[in-house]
């Protein structure tokens, strides 16, 4: 079990320790070990090895994994690495690199197990034996006609449990899920998770089979898409790599962009507050509750936007569901706002009873705070839940309606709501 | 391709339309269709069918999927559904239900392809043919000794490309990754995504094989874990189901909990502001920048916490990395704070030049705002990045260090930083 341990230690080893440990493995273990590394670790190891040793390891990789390695390698090393591939694989890799990285074509493996419809089961099994050497793993067996049109699919169970003299065409399943080369990887991932598949065939516009996307690549896709969404929800551009491996300035740039946009938006709060300067001067007590009120709007908005973004990413919500969401969030906002309003009112009454903090008009101050909380929380949930729909309708990524973005929007509006309610309730007493 | 279309329409159909459409499928298509539904949809369909029809569909399911269906069914229907299973499966399902839902044991399928080490390849293939009927899919073939100890693993490629007279023991791989029944599903998911596996064997404490976890179940696990993290980052308890299917009051309760805690925490801002009431009275201009300053701290803290939470979830950061993170975030916080400080200063100078908004001491006001921004953003990034480490050290879920939670923490501290800096810089002028 040497190499299992090595996987576990891998992250803690320096580059030269990795090379040394890898070279100590006997060849057949090293093969398996190399294939089991993530693409990122494969690139790291390849580049750490002397050029003369790279070829044999790189040639172990099936075309889709070789394409991933090339894509992750630094620009200046790509041509060099590609030159180490054999001609057939290099052509396949170049074809794969032409597809968009996040479409089915960019994920697919052009090598798959194929049989003809008029073979017997026994003939199919021996035909597969001859193909096995060129294939990475066998997920399903695809039945193609002479011009590569996909006619049906066989599982191993179908193959192994069928009578050996039957024809493939009589055993194959003709109901199957397929995607085109241009299907987005999120859509592909959803098909996998919904139908518990091991591989999905990729067909071109004429129904000719181009390759398969396999479920093991999809786990990475799902994690990567979730990371992007989480980082966007947290209010920044998605990072492309592990936190500790990002270059410092690149990371700061990705964070500074959104932070600056949010800051400039948030400047409107200073403008809004400026309009109410006189009110604050007359009733300083109003200023005390500004952070409490606007942050409550921000928090409820951030909950709502997160819920809707995630539900959209998982395909649970579509554009036309906006009306059902709005009516739900309207009710939720009223309930949540009332809860917070009641707590806020209680706080003011209790503090007043003990410390006389809020002056003789404390009941009106309390009412102002409570009504503002209902209004602000309601606005927060509605804005937070609808913004992803608006962004999506405009063709943008709904995940950009991040928690901080919604909070900023709600902060400005929240101030206006608060001071407007104050000027109504407190007219004649404090204002 | 009728049933492929039916999958696509499924979400839009009412319960009775689903039953009708399903019944219209010819039996062999209906089998495949039912197996391809998600566990949640399987439960819905089963319960919509009359009791007499449930048995044959339920018996189609392999034990791990049957266990999922039972787990998702309402409490009162479970015994009834379990009674429809055959005795062997019911025993297997009950054993599976005893495991924690989020551990490998709760995910595993107790049926897998097994061969003996002293069989020839040809014997192994015909032995597999006999097993094929009882197996859901064949991922790998496991080589077991007489007492169920796992000795090695065979891929289909190994089996199909090996000389047919060779012994299994000479072809099998003895290096493999395995987990115990109690391994957490997040750890299992990480093994799948790291090593591109189709299935992982589950061994008990003595190395005896209990079942396999398959990659198709892991896609759902990864999505579910990501949803939980995203929802926690958004500041609420994780929902257990699709947004539109959650009961209204259940959803409101899950949101109200965190919102109330955050609200009570945020009340400290009113207390903090109360301490500076005199300063505000003397220099109302200070109040105008309160939302701008505290929200900048909140936004930068939310970025930092999101980054660290996600990196932890993917296993990129461990507890002992905290020092590397702190030094990175210290530098990032200084840079980001300076950027925002410069923009803030510029804004005050420009507004003053045009509208004389901020009085004769505007330079000092600008300096106060700029210095506070640096301090608050720095505090935000440090607090945001360290809080997940603290929570994890205490054995809690780092994802609870949500964006709103960090923002609340930073709001209170931000006010203290701001007014303290103001009292130093503005002493003798405004204060």
Short mmCIF file of C-alpha atoms in Angstrom, two decimals, chain A residues 1-4 7-8 10-12 29 32 35-39 41 65 68 121-122 125-126 128-130 132-140 156-157 159-162 164 173-178 189-190 192-198 214-220 222-224 226-237 239 241-249 251-252 254-256 258-260 262-264 266-271 273-274 276-277 280-281 284-285 287-296 298-300 302-304 306-311 313-318 320-321 324-329 331-333 335-336 339-341 343-344 347 351 357-358 369 373 377 381 385 403-405 407-408 411 415, chain B residues 1-4 7-8 10-12 29 32 35-39 41 65 68 121-122 125-126 128-130 132-140 156-157 159-162 164 173-178 189-190 192-198 214-220 222-224 226-237 239 241-249 251-252 254-256 258-260 262-264 266-271 273-274 276-277 280-281 284-285 287-296 298-300 302-304 306-311 313-318 320-321 324-329 331-333 335-336 339-341 343-344 347 351 357-358 369 373 377 381 385 403-405 407-408 411 415:
data_model
loop_
_atom_site.label_atom_id
_atom_site.label_comp_id
_atom_site.label_asym_id
_atom_site.label_seq_id
_atom_site.Cartn_x
_atom_site.Cartn_y
_atom_site.Cartn_z
CA UNK A 1 0.00 0.00 0.00
CA UNK A 2 2.96 2.31 -0.48
CA UNK A 3 1.32 4.47 -3.11
CA UNK A 4 -1.93 4.93 -1.16
CA UNK A 7 -1.35 10.06 -2.15
CA UNK A 8 -2.12 11.10 1.40
CA UNK A 10 1.38 14.31 -1.54
CA UNK A 11 0.04 17.72 -0.57
CA UNK A 12 2.64 18.13 2.16
CA UNK A 29 2.90 1.12 -9.44
CA UNK A 32 -1.22 3.66 -11.63
CA UNK A 35 -3.02 8.12 -13.54
CA UNK A 36 -4.65 8.61 -10.14
CA UNK A 37 -3.28 12.13 -9.61
CA UNK A 38 -5.45 15.18 -10.32
CA UNK A 39 -4.67 16.98 -13.59
CA UNK A 41 -0.79 17.48 -9.76
CA UNK A 65 -6.88 13.96 -19.63
CA UNK A 68 -6.59 18.91 -19.42
CA UNK A 121 -23.29 -11.07 -27.90
CA UNK A 122 -20.33 -13.45 -28.04
CA UNK A 125 -17.48 -9.54 -26.22
CA UNK A 126 -14.48 -10.70 -28.23
CA UNK A 128 -14.49 -5.51 -27.05
CA UNK A 129 -11.52 -7.57 -25.87
CA UNK A 130 -9.59 -6.33 -28.87
CA UNK A 132 -9.87 -2.83 -24.43
CA UNK A 133 -6.22 -1.83 -24.79
CA UNK A 134 -7.08 1.55 -26.27
CA UNK A 135 -9.79 2.44 -23.80
CA UNK A 136 -9.44 4.16 -20.46
CA UNK A 137 -12.44 2.50 -18.80
CA UNK A 138 -15.52 0.82 -20.15
CA UNK A 139 -18.71 2.45 -18.95
CA UNK A 140 -21.25 1.49 -21.56
CA UNK A 156 -22.32 -4.49 -18.97
CA UNK A 157 -25.16 -6.11 -17.22
CA UNK A 159 -24.07 -7.79 -22.19
CA UNK A 160 -23.19 -10.27 -19.48
CA UNK A 161 -26.65 -11.50 -18.71
CA UNK A 162 -27.88 -11.87 -22.31
CA UNK A 164 -24.66 -15.39 -26.08
CA UNK A 173 -31.43 -0.04 -25.28
CA UNK A 174 -32.72 2.48 -27.76
CA UNK A 175 -33.76 4.97 -25.10
CA UNK A 176 -30.77 6.93 -23.98
CA UNK A 177 -29.79 10.40 -22.95
CA UNK A 178 -27.29 12.23 -25.16
CA UNK A 189 -23.74 17.66 -14.71
CA UNK A 190 -27.46 17.99 -13.98
CA UNK A 192 -25.67 12.91 -14.51
CA UNK A 193 -27.00 13.71 -11.08
CA UNK A 194 -30.61 13.29 -12.12
CA UNK A 195 -30.28 9.99 -13.94
CA UNK A 196 -27.38 8.31 -12.13
CA UNK A 197 -25.40 7.69 -15.30
CA UNK A 198 -21.78 6.64 -15.72
CA UNK A 214 -17.73 10.30 -18.09
CA UNK A 215 -19.06 10.79 -14.60
CA UNK A 216 -15.62 10.93 -12.97
CA UNK A 217 -14.92 14.18 -14.82
CA UNK A 218 -18.31 15.52 -13.73
CA UNK A 219 -17.50 15.37 -10.02
CA UNK A 220 -14.78 17.93 -10.68
CA UNK A 222 -19.77 20.09 -10.05
CA UNK A 223 -17.18 21.11 -7.45
CA UNK A 224 -15.77 23.78 -9.70
CA UNK A 226 -20.12 25.25 -6.88
CA UNK A 227 -16.85 27.04 -6.02
CA UNK A 228 -17.56 29.70 -8.61
CA UNK A 229 -21.07 30.22 -7.25
CA UNK A 230 -19.92 30.34 -3.63
CA UNK A 231 -17.19 32.86 -4.44
CA UNK A 232 -19.59 35.01 -6.42
CA UNK A 233 -22.14 34.85 -3.61
CA UNK A 234 -19.36 36.01 -1.30
CA UNK A 235 -18.93 39.07 -3.51
CA UNK A 236 -15.93 38.55 -5.73
CA UNK A 237 -14.89 37.20 -9.10
CA UNK A 239 -10.84 32.36 -8.52
CA UNK A 241 -7.40 27.78 -8.65
CA UNK A 242 -6.73 26.74 -5.07
CA UNK A 243 -6.49 29.66 -2.63
CA UNK A 244 -2.90 29.06 -1.54
CA UNK A 245 -1.69 28.57 -5.12
CA UNK A 246 -3.16 31.82 -6.53
CA UNK A 247 -0.62 34.54 -7.09
CA UNK A 248 -1.11 37.32 -4.53
CA UNK A 249 -1.70 40.19 -6.95
CA UNK A 251 -6.16 37.37 -6.09
CA UNK A 252 -6.15 40.96 -4.87
CA UNK A 254 -10.15 39.75 -8.37
CA UNK A 255 -11.28 40.97 -4.97
CA UNK A 256 -10.55 44.68 -5.49
CA UNK A 258 -16.04 43.97 -6.84
CA UNK A 259 -15.03 45.68 -3.61
CA UNK A 260 -14.56 48.96 -5.48
CA UNK A 262 -19.64 47.93 -4.07
CA UNK A 263 -17.85 50.84 -2.40
CA UNK A 264 -18.89 53.26 -5.11
CA UNK A 266 -22.31 52.30 -1.08
CA UNK A 267 -21.22 55.95 -1.42
CA UNK A 268 -24.86 56.65 -2.19
CA UNK A 269 -25.53 55.99 1.48
CA UNK A 270 -23.42 59.06 2.32
CA UNK A 271 -25.47 61.05 -0.18
CA UNK A 273 -27.63 60.40 4.80
CA UNK A 274 -26.63 63.90 3.67
CA UNK A 276 -31.33 63.73 6.21
CA UNK A 277 -28.54 65.67 7.97
CA UNK A 280 -30.13 63.70 12.43
CA UNK A 281 -29.06 67.01 13.94
CA UNK A 284 -29.34 62.21 17.08
CA UNK A 285 -31.10 59.16 18.53
CA UNK A 287 -28.46 57.83 13.93
CA UNK A 288 -27.98 55.18 16.59
CA UNK A 289 -30.22 52.70 14.78
CA UNK A 290 -28.89 53.22 11.26
CA UNK A 291 -26.45 50.25 11.28
CA UNK A 292 -29.02 47.95 12.90
CA UNK A 293 -31.72 48.72 10.36
CA UNK A 294 -29.69 48.63 7.18
CA UNK A 295 -27.84 45.47 8.19
CA UNK A 296 -31.13 43.67 8.86
CA UNK A 298 -28.86 43.27 4.03
CA UNK A 299 -29.01 40.01 5.96
CA UNK A 300 -32.51 39.11 4.86
CA UNK A 302 -28.54 37.93 1.39
CA UNK A 303 -30.56 34.90 2.54
CA UNK A 304 -33.09 35.36 -0.22
CA UNK A 306 -28.51 32.84 -1.89
CA UNK A 307 -31.56 30.60 -1.88
CA UNK A 308 -32.65 31.67 -5.32
CA UNK A 309 -29.15 31.51 -6.85
CA UNK A 310 -28.61 27.97 -5.61
CA UNK A 311 -32.06 26.80 -6.67
CA UNK A 313 -27.98 26.54 -10.36
CA UNK A 314 -29.58 23.19 -9.55
CA UNK A 315 -32.30 23.73 -12.14
CA UNK A 316 -35.07 23.89 -9.52
CA UNK A 317 -36.18 27.37 -10.56
CA UNK A 318 -36.73 28.70 -14.05
CA UNK A 320 -41.17 31.73 -15.34
CA UNK A 321 -41.21 30.71 -11.66
CA UNK A 324 -44.23 31.98 -7.29
CA UNK A 325 -40.97 33.16 -5.70
CA UNK A 326 -42.15 36.73 -5.32
CA UNK A 327 -45.35 35.74 -3.55
CA UNK A 328 -43.46 33.39 -1.22
CA UNK A 329 -40.83 36.01 -0.41
CA UNK A 331 -45.00 36.55 2.85
CA UNK A 332 -41.61 35.47 4.24
CA UNK A 333 -40.40 39.09 4.33
CA UNK A 335 -43.11 37.48 8.83
CA UNK A 336 -39.35 37.92 9.26
CA UNK A 339 -40.21 39.18 14.17
CA UNK A 340 -37.25 41.57 14.04
CA UNK A 341 -39.53 44.59 14.52
CA UNK A 343 -37.50 42.32 19.05
CA UNK A 344 -36.36 45.86 18.22
CA UNK A 347 -35.19 46.28 23.20
CA UNK A 351 -33.47 49.83 27.74
CA UNK A 357 -31.56 55.87 27.02
CA UNK A 358 -34.00 57.08 24.38
CA UNK A 369 -37.61 51.36 14.31
CA UNK A 373 -37.51 46.97 10.11
CA UNK A 377 -36.63 43.35 5.60
CA UNK A 381 -36.19 39.73 0.61
CA UNK A 385 -34.94 37.11 -4.56
CA UNK A 403 -24.88 38.87 -0.79
CA UNK A 404 -22.75 42.06 -0.64
CA UNK A 405 -24.32 43.39 -3.86
CA UNK A 407 -26.74 44.39 0.85
CA UNK A 408 -25.45 47.53 -0.86
CA UNK A 411 -28.49 49.82 2.45
CA UNK A 415 -31.91 54.60 4.74
CA UNK B 1 -37.48 8.74 -27.64
CA UNK B 2 -40.78 9.19 -25.81
CA UNK B 3 -39.33 8.77 -22.35
CA UNK B 4 -36.47 11.21 -22.90
CA UNK B 7 -37.97 13.39 -18.34
CA UNK B 8 -37.81 16.91 -19.67
CA UNK B 10 -41.57 15.82 -15.68
CA UNK B 11 -41.04 18.90 -13.50
CA UNK B 12 -43.95 20.72 -15.12
CA UNK B 29 -39.60 1.53 -21.17
CA UNK B 32 -35.87 2.17 -17.44
CA UNK B 35 -34.80 3.70 -12.63
CA UNK B 36 -33.67 6.97 -14.21
CA UNK B 37 -35.76 9.19 -11.93
CA UNK B 38 -34.19 10.88 -8.91
CA UNK B 39 -34.98 9.25 -5.55
CA UNK B 41 -39.25 11.73 -7.92
CA UNK B 65 -31.62 3.20 -3.95
CA UNK B 68 -32.91 6.26 -0.27
CA UNK B 121 -9.79 -14.86 -16.61
CA UNK B 122 -12.20 -17.00 -18.65
CA UNK B 125 -15.93 -13.81 -17.04
CA UNK B 126 -18.43 -16.65 -16.98
CA UNK B 128 -19.57 -12.64 -13.70
CA UNK B 129 -22.18 -13.54 -16.30
CA UNK B 130 -24.00 -15.50 -13.67
CA UNK B 132 -24.85 -9.92 -13.70
CA UNK B 133 -28.56 -10.32 -13.04
CA UNK B 134 -28.25 -9.27 -9.40
CA UNK B 135 -26.03 -6.30 -10.01
CA UNK B 136 -27.04 -2.74 -10.76
CA UNK B 137 -23.96 -1.85 -12.79
CA UNK B 138 -20.50 -3.29 -12.97
CA UNK B 139 -17.82 -0.74 -12.13
CA UNK B 140 -14.90 -2.84 -10.99
CA UNK B 156 -12.93 -4.18 -17.12
CA UNK B 157 -10.00 -3.23 -19.21
CA UNK B 159 -10.23 -8.32 -17.54
CA UNK B 160 -10.86 -7.87 -21.22
CA UNK B 161 -7.31 -7.31 -22.34
CA UNK B 162 -5.69 -10.09 -20.27
CA UNK B 164 -7.77 -15.74 -21.00
CA UNK B 173 -4.31 -4.62 -8.87
CA UNK B 174 -3.32 -4.80 -5.25
CA UNK B 175 -3.06 -1.03 -4.85
CA UNK B 176 -6.47 0.45 -4.32
CA UNK B 177 -8.21 3.12 -2.39
CA UNK B 178 -10.80 2.02 0.17
CA UNK B 189 -16.39 12.67 -2.47
CA UNK B 190 -12.91 14.18 -2.33
CA UNK B 192 -13.55 10.36 -6.09
CA UNK B 193 -12.75 13.78 -7.50
CA UNK B 194 -9.05 13.42 -6.78
CA UNK B 195 -8.52 9.97 -8.24
CA UNK B 196 -11.18 9.78 -10.97
CA UNK B 197 -12.69 6.56 -9.67
CA UNK B 198 -15.97 4.88 -10.59
CA UNK B 214 -20.43 4.43 -6.67
CA UNK B 215 -19.57 7.70 -8.35
CA UNK B 216 -23.11 8.34 -9.60
CA UNK B 217 -24.27 8.72 -5.99
CA UNK B 218 -21.35 11.05 -5.31
CA UNK B 219 -22.46 13.68 -7.83
CA UNK B 220 -25.56 14.18 -5.70
CA UNK B 222 -21.19 16.95 -3.95
CA UNK B 223 -24.16 19.06 -5.04
CA UNK B 224 -25.87 18.65 -1.71
CA UNK B 226 -22.21 22.59 -1.94
CA UNK B 227 -25.83 23.69 -1.43
CA UNK B 228 -25.42 23.44 2.32
CA UNK B 229 -22.25 25.51 2.19
CA UNK B 230 -23.75 28.14 -0.10
CA UNK B 231 -26.83 28.48 2.09
CA UNK B 232 -24.75 28.75 5.23
CA UNK B 233 -22.51 31.33 3.58
CA UNK B 234 -25.70 33.25 2.76
CA UNK B 235 -26.52 33.28 6.47
CA UNK B 236 -29.13 30.65 7.18
CA UNK B 237 -29.53 27.02 8.13
CA UNK B 239 -32.54 23.73 3.63
CA UNK B 241 -34.94 20.17 -0.16
CA UNK B 242 -35.72 22.17 -3.28
CA UNK B 243 -36.80 25.77 -2.59
CA UNK B 244 -40.27 25.51 -4.08
CA UNK B 245 -41.00 22.20 -2.34
CA UNK B 246 -40.10 23.36 1.20
CA UNK B 247 -43.09 24.06 3.40
CA UNK B 248 -43.43 27.82 3.97
CA UNK B 249 -43.22 27.80 7.78
CA UNK B 251 -38.37 27.67 5.49
CA UNK B 252 -39.24 30.78 7.49
CA UNK B 254 -34.77 28.15 9.16
CA UNK B 255 -34.24 31.74 8.08
CA UNK B 256 -35.65 33.42 11.18
CA UNK B 258 -30.02 33.08 12.05
CA UNK B 259 -31.67 36.40 11.24
CA UNK B 260 -32.63 36.84 14.88
CA UNK B 262 -27.60 38.33 13.72
CA UNK B 263 -30.12 41.00 14.73
CA UNK B 264 -29.33 40.58 18.40
CA UNK B 266 -26.18 43.81 15.48
CA UNK B 267 -27.96 45.52 18.40
CA UNK B 268 -24.48 46.08 19.79
CA UNK B 269 -24.07 48.69 17.03
CA UNK B 270 -26.84 50.73 18.68
CA UNK B 271 -24.99 50.41 21.99
CA UNK B 273 -23.25 54.32 18.58
CA UNK B 274 -24.82 55.34 21.90
CA UNK B 276 -20.45 58.15 20.62
CA UNK B 277 -23.74 60.09 20.77
CA UNK B 280 -22.22 62.69 16.62
CA UNK B 281 -24.09 65.62 18.12
CA UNK B 284 -23.14 65.21 12.46
CA UNK B 285 -20.95 64.85 9.36
CA UNK B 287 -22.80 59.99 10.97
CA UNK B 288 -22.99 60.35 7.18
CA UNK B 289 -20.12 57.91 6.62
CA UNK B 290 -21.18 55.25 9.10
CA UNK B 291 -22.94 52.97 6.56
CA UNK B 292 -20.13 53.38 4.01
CA UNK B 293 -17.41 52.42 6.46
CA UNK B 294 -19.06 49.49 8.18
CA UNK B 295 -20.32 47.99 4.93
CA UNK B 296 -16.81 48.10 3.43
CA UNK B 298 -18.47 43.68 5.96
CA UNK B 299 -17.85 43.23 2.23
CA UNK B 300 -14.14 42.55 2.57
CA UNK B 302 -17.42 38.36 3.45
CA UNK B 303 -14.96 37.84 0.58
CA UNK B 304 -12.29 36.50 2.91
CA UNK B 306 -16.08 32.76 1.57
CA UNK B 307 -12.64 32.03 0.13
CA UNK B 308 -11.46 30.24 3.23
CA UNK B 309 -14.68 28.25 3.74
CA UNK B 310 -14.61 26.96 0.17
CA UNK B 311 -10.90 26.14 0.27
CA UNK B 313 -14.45 22.31 2.00
CA UNK B 314 -12.30 21.23 -0.95
CA UNK B 315 -9.50 20.12 1.37
CA UNK B 316 -7.11 22.79 0.11
CA UNK B 317 -6.64 24.34 3.56
CA UNK B 318 -6.02 22.57 6.83
CA UNK B 320 -2.21 24.32 10.43
CA UNK B 321 -2.30 26.53 7.32
CA UNK B 324 -0.07 31.28 5.82
CA UNK B 325 -3.63 32.56 5.43
CA UNK B 326 -3.24 35.26 8.07
CA UNK B 327 -0.10 36.67 6.49
CA UNK B 328 -1.72 36.65 3.03
CA UNK B 329 -4.89 38.33 4.29
CA UNK B 331 -1.25 42.02 3.07
CA UNK B 332 -4.48 41.76 1.04
CA UNK B 333 -6.39 43.76 3.66
CA UNK B 335 -3.88 46.82 -0.14
CA UNK B 336 -7.67 46.63 -0.44
CA UNK B 339 -7.59 51.36 -2.47
CA UNK B 340 -10.95 52.10 -0.83
CA UNK B 341 -9.37 54.76 1.41
CA UNK B 343 -11.35 56.48 -3.38
CA UNK B 344 -13.10 57.73 -0.22
CA UNK B 347 -14.82 61.60 -3.16
CA UNK B 351 -17.70 66.86 -3.40
CA UNK B 357 -20.69 69.53 1.55
CA UNK B 358 -18.31 68.72 4.38
CA UNK B 369 -12.62 58.28 6.62
CA UNK B 373 -11.40 52.37 5.84
CA UNK B 377 -11.06 46.52 5.80
CA UNK B 381 -10.26 40.40 6.06
CA UNK B 385 -10.42 34.58 7.17
CA UNK B 403 -20.96 36.48 5.19
CA UNK B 404 -23.71 38.10 7.35
CA UNK B 405 -22.14 36.72 10.54
CA UNK B 407 -20.44 41.46 8.60
CA UNK B 408 -22.17 41.76 11.97
CA UNK B 411 -20.00 46.32 11.95
CA UNK B 415 -17.89 51.65 14.54
#
